[in-house]
mmCIF file with all atom_site columns, C-alpha atoms in Angstrom:
data_model
loop_
_atom_site.group_PDB
_atom_site.id
_atom_site.type_symbol
_atom_site.label_atom_id
_atom_site.label_alt_id
_atom_site.label_comp_id
_atom_site.label_asym_id
_atom_site.label_entity_id
_atom_site.label_seq_id
_atom_site.pdbx_PDB_ins_code
_atom_site.Cartn_x
_atom_site.Cartn_y
_atom_site.Cartn_z
_atom_site.occupancy
_atom_site.B_iso_or_equiv
_atom_site.pdbx_formal_charge
_atom_site.auth_seq_id
_atom_site.auth_comp_id
_atom_site.auth_asym_id
_atom_site.auth_atom_id
_atom_site.pdbx_PDB_model_num
ATOM 1  C CA . MET A 1 1  ? 75.055  78.230  93.597  1.00 0.00 ? 206 MET A CA 1
ATOM 2  C CA . SER A 1 2  ? 76.137  78.779  97.178  1.00 0.00 ? 207 SER A CA 1
ATOM 3  C CA . ASN A 1 3  ? 74.408  81.266  99.459  1.00 0.00 ? 208 ASN A CA 1
ATOM 4  C CA . LEU A 1 4  ? 77.761  83.035  99.897  1.00 0.00 ? 209 LEU A CA 1
ATOM 5  C CA . THR A 1 5  ? 76.758  85.622  97.302  1.00 0.00 ? 210 THR A CA 1
ATOM 6  C CA . LYS A 1 6  ? 74.169  86.911  99.786  1.00 0.00 ? 211 LYS A CA 1
ATOM 7  C CA . ILE A 1 7  ? 77.089  88.461  101.646 1.00 0.00 ? 212 ILE A CA 1
ATOM 8  C CA . PRO A 1 8  ? 77.620  92.062  100.446 1.00 0.00 ? 213 PRO A CA 1
ATOM 9  C CA . GLY A 1 9  ? 80.837  92.240  98.453  1.00 0.00 ? 214 GLY A CA 1
ATOM 10 C CA . ILE A 1 10 ? 81.074  88.493  97.819  1.00 0.00 ? 215 ILE A CA 1
ATOM 11 C CA . GLY A 1 11 ? 80.461  87.909  94.140  1.00 0.00 ? 216 GLY A CA 1
ATOM 12 C CA . LYS A 1 12 ? 80.312  84.693  92.148  1.00 0.00 ? 217 LYS A CA 1
ATOM 13 C CA . ASN A 1 13 ? 84.082  84.454  91.734  1.00 0.00 ? 218 ASN A CA 1
ATOM 14 C CA . MET A 1 14 ? 84.926  84.948  95.411  1.00 0.00 ? 219 MET A CA 1
ATOM 15 C CA . ALA A 1 15 ? 82.144  82.551  96.375  1.00 0.00 ? 220 ALA A CA 1
ATOM 16 C CA . LYS A 1 16 ? 83.632  79.951  94.033  1.00 0.00 ? 221 LYS A CA 1
ATOM 17 C CA . HIS A 1 17 ? 87.040  80.466  95.636  1.00 0.00 ? 222 HIS A CA 1
ATOM 18 C CA . LEU A 1 18 ? 85.630  80.036  99.142  1.00 0.00 ? 223 LEU A CA 1
ATOM 19 C CA . VAL A 1 19 ? 83.796  76.862  98.127  1.00 0.00 ? 224 VAL A CA 1
ATOM 20 C CA . SER A 1 20 ? 86.960  75.437  96.581  1.00 0.00 ? 225 SER A CA 1
ATOM 21 C CA . ILE A 1 21 ? 88.906  75.837  99.852  1.00 0.00 ? 226 ILE A CA 1
ATOM 22 C CA . GLY A 1 22 ? 86.237  74.268  102.035 1.00 0.00 ? 227 GLY A CA 1
ATOM 23 C CA . TYR A 1 23 ? 83.647  76.940  102.813 1.00 0.00 ? 228 TYR A CA 1
ATOM 24 C CA . PRO A 1 24 ? 80.541  75.963  100.843 1.00 0.00 ? 229 PRO A CA 1
ATOM 25 C CA . ASP A 1 25 ? 78.080  78.284  102.569 1.00 0.00 ? 230 ASP A CA 1
ATOM 26 C CA . ILE A 1 26 ? 77.634  81.044  105.121 1.00 0.00 ? 231 ILE A CA 1
ATOM 27 C CA . GLU A 1 27 ? 77.216  78.545  107.959 1.00 0.00 ? 232 GLU A CA 1
ATOM 28 C CA . SER A 1 28 ? 80.668  77.080  107.257 1.00 0.00 ? 233 SER A CA 1
ATOM 29 C CA . LEU A 1 29 ? 82.262  80.485  107.919 1.00 0.00 ? 234 LEU A CA 1
ATOM 30 C CA . LYS A 1 30 ? 80.889  80.793  111.456 1.00 0.00 ? 235 LYS A CA 1
ATOM 31 C CA . GLY A 1 31 ? 83.604  80.796  114.086 1.00 0.00 ? 236 GLY A CA 1
ATOM 32 C CA . GLN A 1 32 ? 86.388  80.758  111.509 1.00 0.00 ? 237 GLN A CA 1
ATOM 33 C CA . ASP A 1 33 ? 89.501  82.934  111.472 1.00 0.00 ? 238 ASP A CA 1
ATOM 34 C CA . ALA A 1 34 ? 89.627  85.237  108.442 1.00 0.00 ? 239 ALA A CA 1
ATOM 35 C CA . GLU A 1 35 ? 93.429  85.196  108.414 1.00 0.00 ? 240 GLU A CA 1
ATOM 36 C CA . GLU A 1 36 ? 93.442  81.379  108.237 1.00 0.00 ? 241 GLU A CA 1
ATOM 37 C CA . ILE A 1 37 ? 90.915  81.411  105.402 1.00 0.00 ? 242 ILE A CA 1
ATOM 38 C CA . TYR A 1 38 ? 93.127  83.896  103.574 1.00 0.00 ? 243 TYR A CA 1
ATOM 39 C CA . THR A 1 39 ? 96.187  81.683  104.097 1.00 0.00 ? 244 THR A CA 1
ATOM 40 C CA . LYS A 1 40 ? 94.276  78.657  102.773 1.00 0.00 ? 245 LYS A CA 1
ATOM 41 C CA . HIS A 1 41 ? 93.269  80.709  99.749  1.00 0.00 ? 246 HIS A CA 1
ATOM 42 C CA . CYS A 1 42 ? 96.867  81.778  99.075  1.00 0.00 ? 247 CYS A CA 1
ATOM 43 C CA . LEU A 1 43 ? 98.126  78.201  99.378  1.00 0.00 ? 248 LEU A CA 1
ATOM 44 C CA . HIS A 1 44 ? 95.399  76.892  97.092  1.00 0.00 ? 249 HIS A CA 1
ATOM 45 C CA . TYR A 1 45 ? 95.639  79.565  94.419  1.00 0.00 ? 250 TYR A CA 1
ATOM 46 C CA . GLY A 1 46 ? 99.389  80.127  94.508  1.00 0.00 ? 251 GLY A CA 1
ATOM 47 C CA . ALA A 1 47 ? 101.862 82.537  95.995  1.00 0.00 ? 252 ALA A CA 1
ATOM 48 C CA . GLY A 1 48 ? 100.956 85.311  93.554  1.00 0.00 ? 253 GLY A CA 1
ATOM 49 C CA . ASN A 1 49 ? 97.608  85.734  95.279  1.00 0.00 ? 254 ASN A CA 1
ATOM 50 C CA . GLN A 1 50 ? 99.238  86.557  98.626  1.00 0.00 ? 255 GLN A CA 1
ATOM 51 C CA . SER A 1 51 ? 99.713  90.113  97.467  1.00 0.00 ? 256 SER A CA 1
ATOM 52 C CA . CYS A 1 52 ? 95.995  90.514  96.796  1.00 0.00 ? 257 CYS A CA 1
ATOM 53 C CA . LYS A 1 53 ? 94.891  91.758  100.180 1.00 0.00 ? 258 LYS A CA 1
ATOM 54 C CA . CYS A 1 54 ? 91.368  92.310  98.845  1.00 0.00 ? 259 CYS A CA 1
ATOM 55 C CA . VAL A 1 55 ? 90.849  88.565  99.411  1.00 0.00 ? 260 VAL A CA 1
ATOM 56 C CA . LEU A 1 56 ? 91.747  89.026  103.081 1.00 0.00 ? 261 LEU A CA 1
ATOM 57 C CA . TYR A 1 57 ? 89.299  91.916  103.376 1.00 0.00 ? 262 TYR A CA 1
ATOM 58 C CA . CYS A 1 58 ? 86.558  89.792  101.802 1.00 0.00 ? 263 CYS A CA 1
ATOM 59 C CA . CYS A 1 59 ? 87.324  87.016  104.294 1.00 0.00 ? 264 CYS A CA 1
ATOM 60 C CA . ARG A 1 60 ? 87.057  89.433  107.218 1.00 0.00 ? 265 ARG A CA 1
ATOM 61 C CA . LEU A 1 61 ? 83.729  90.731  105.977 1.00 0.00 ? 266 LEU A CA 1
ATOM 62 C CA . ALA A 1 62 ? 82.374  87.221  105.291 1.00 0.00 ? 267 ALA A CA 1
ATOM 63 C CA . VAL A 1 63 ? 83.325  85.823  108.707 1.00 0.00 ? 268 VAL A CA 1
ATOM 64 C CA . HIS A 1 64 ? 81.857  88.818  110.507 1.00 0.00 ? 269 HIS A CA 1
ATOM 65 C CA . TYR A 1 65 ? 78.662  88.495  108.464 1.00 0.00 ? 270 TYR A CA 1
ATOM 66 C CA . ALA A 1 66 ? 78.404  84.781  109.308 1.00 0.00 ? 271 ALA A CA 1
ATOM 67 C CA . ASP A 1 67 ? 79.160  85.270  113.007 1.00 0.00 ? 272 ASP A CA 1
ATOM 68 C CA . ASN A 1 68 ? 76.642  88.101  113.384 1.00 0.00 ? 273 ASN A CA 1
ATOM 69 C CA . ASN A 1 69 ? 73.585  86.712  111.599 1.00 0.00 ? 274 ASN A CA 1
ATOM 70 C CA . GLY A 1 70 ? 74.068  88.847  108.522 1.00 0.00 ? 275 GLY A CA 1
ATOM 71 C CA . GLN A 1 71 ? 74.678  92.081  110.371 1.00 0.00 ? 276 GLN A CA 1
ATOM 72 C CA . LEU A 1 72 ? 77.549  94.368  109.421 1.00 0.00 ? 277 LEU A CA 1
ATOM 73 C CA . PRO A 1 73 ? 78.637  97.541  111.217 1.00 0.00 ? 278 PRO A CA 1
ATOM 74 C CA . PRO A 1 74 ? 77.258  100.671 109.511 1.00 0.00 ? 279 PRO A CA 1
ATOM 75 C CA . ASP A 1 75 ? 80.780  101.810 108.620 1.00 0.00 ? 280 ASP A CA 1
ATOM 76 C CA . LYS A 1 76 ? 81.837  98.395  107.240 1.00 0.00 ? 281 LYS A CA 1
ATOM 77 C CA . GLN A 1 77 ? 79.328  97.535  104.542 1.00 0.00 ? 282 GLN A CA 1
ATOM 78 C CA . ASN A 1 78 ? 81.841  96.809  101.755 1.00 0.00 ? 283 ASN A CA 1
ATOM 79 C CA . TRP A 1 79 ? 84.901  94.548  101.527 1.00 0.00 ? 284 TRP A CA 1
ATOM 80 C CA . ASN A 1 80 ? 87.230  97.534  101.211 1.00 0.00 ? 285 ASN A CA 1
ATOM 81 C CA . ASP A 1 81 ? 86.029  98.819  104.598 1.00 0.00 ? 286 ASP A CA 1
ATOM 82 C CA . TRP A 1 82 ? 87.837  95.850  106.220 1.00 0.00 ? 287 TRP A CA 1
ATOM 83 C CA . LYS A 1 83 ? 91.378  97.032  105.391 1.00 0.00 ? 288 LYS A CA 1
ATOM 84 C CA . ASP A 1 84 ? 94.186  97.049  107.955 1.00 0.00 ? 289 ASP A CA 1
#
């Protein structure tokens, strides 16, 4: 299993999705654009997933976590804290 599940809010299913679109671990998320990851996810899993913004919020959280050595802002500890 990937170390992606160490990221708060990234469960087994989301980790599997990230791996399937080219992000096998936390290191692979460093320096990435969350919006681009989300777009890759939508293209891979089909247009119906574009409406699921929770995936975008998970991507934002995961990239921030990777870029900041596992640190998250106190007010953004969960995926739903990363909404627009």
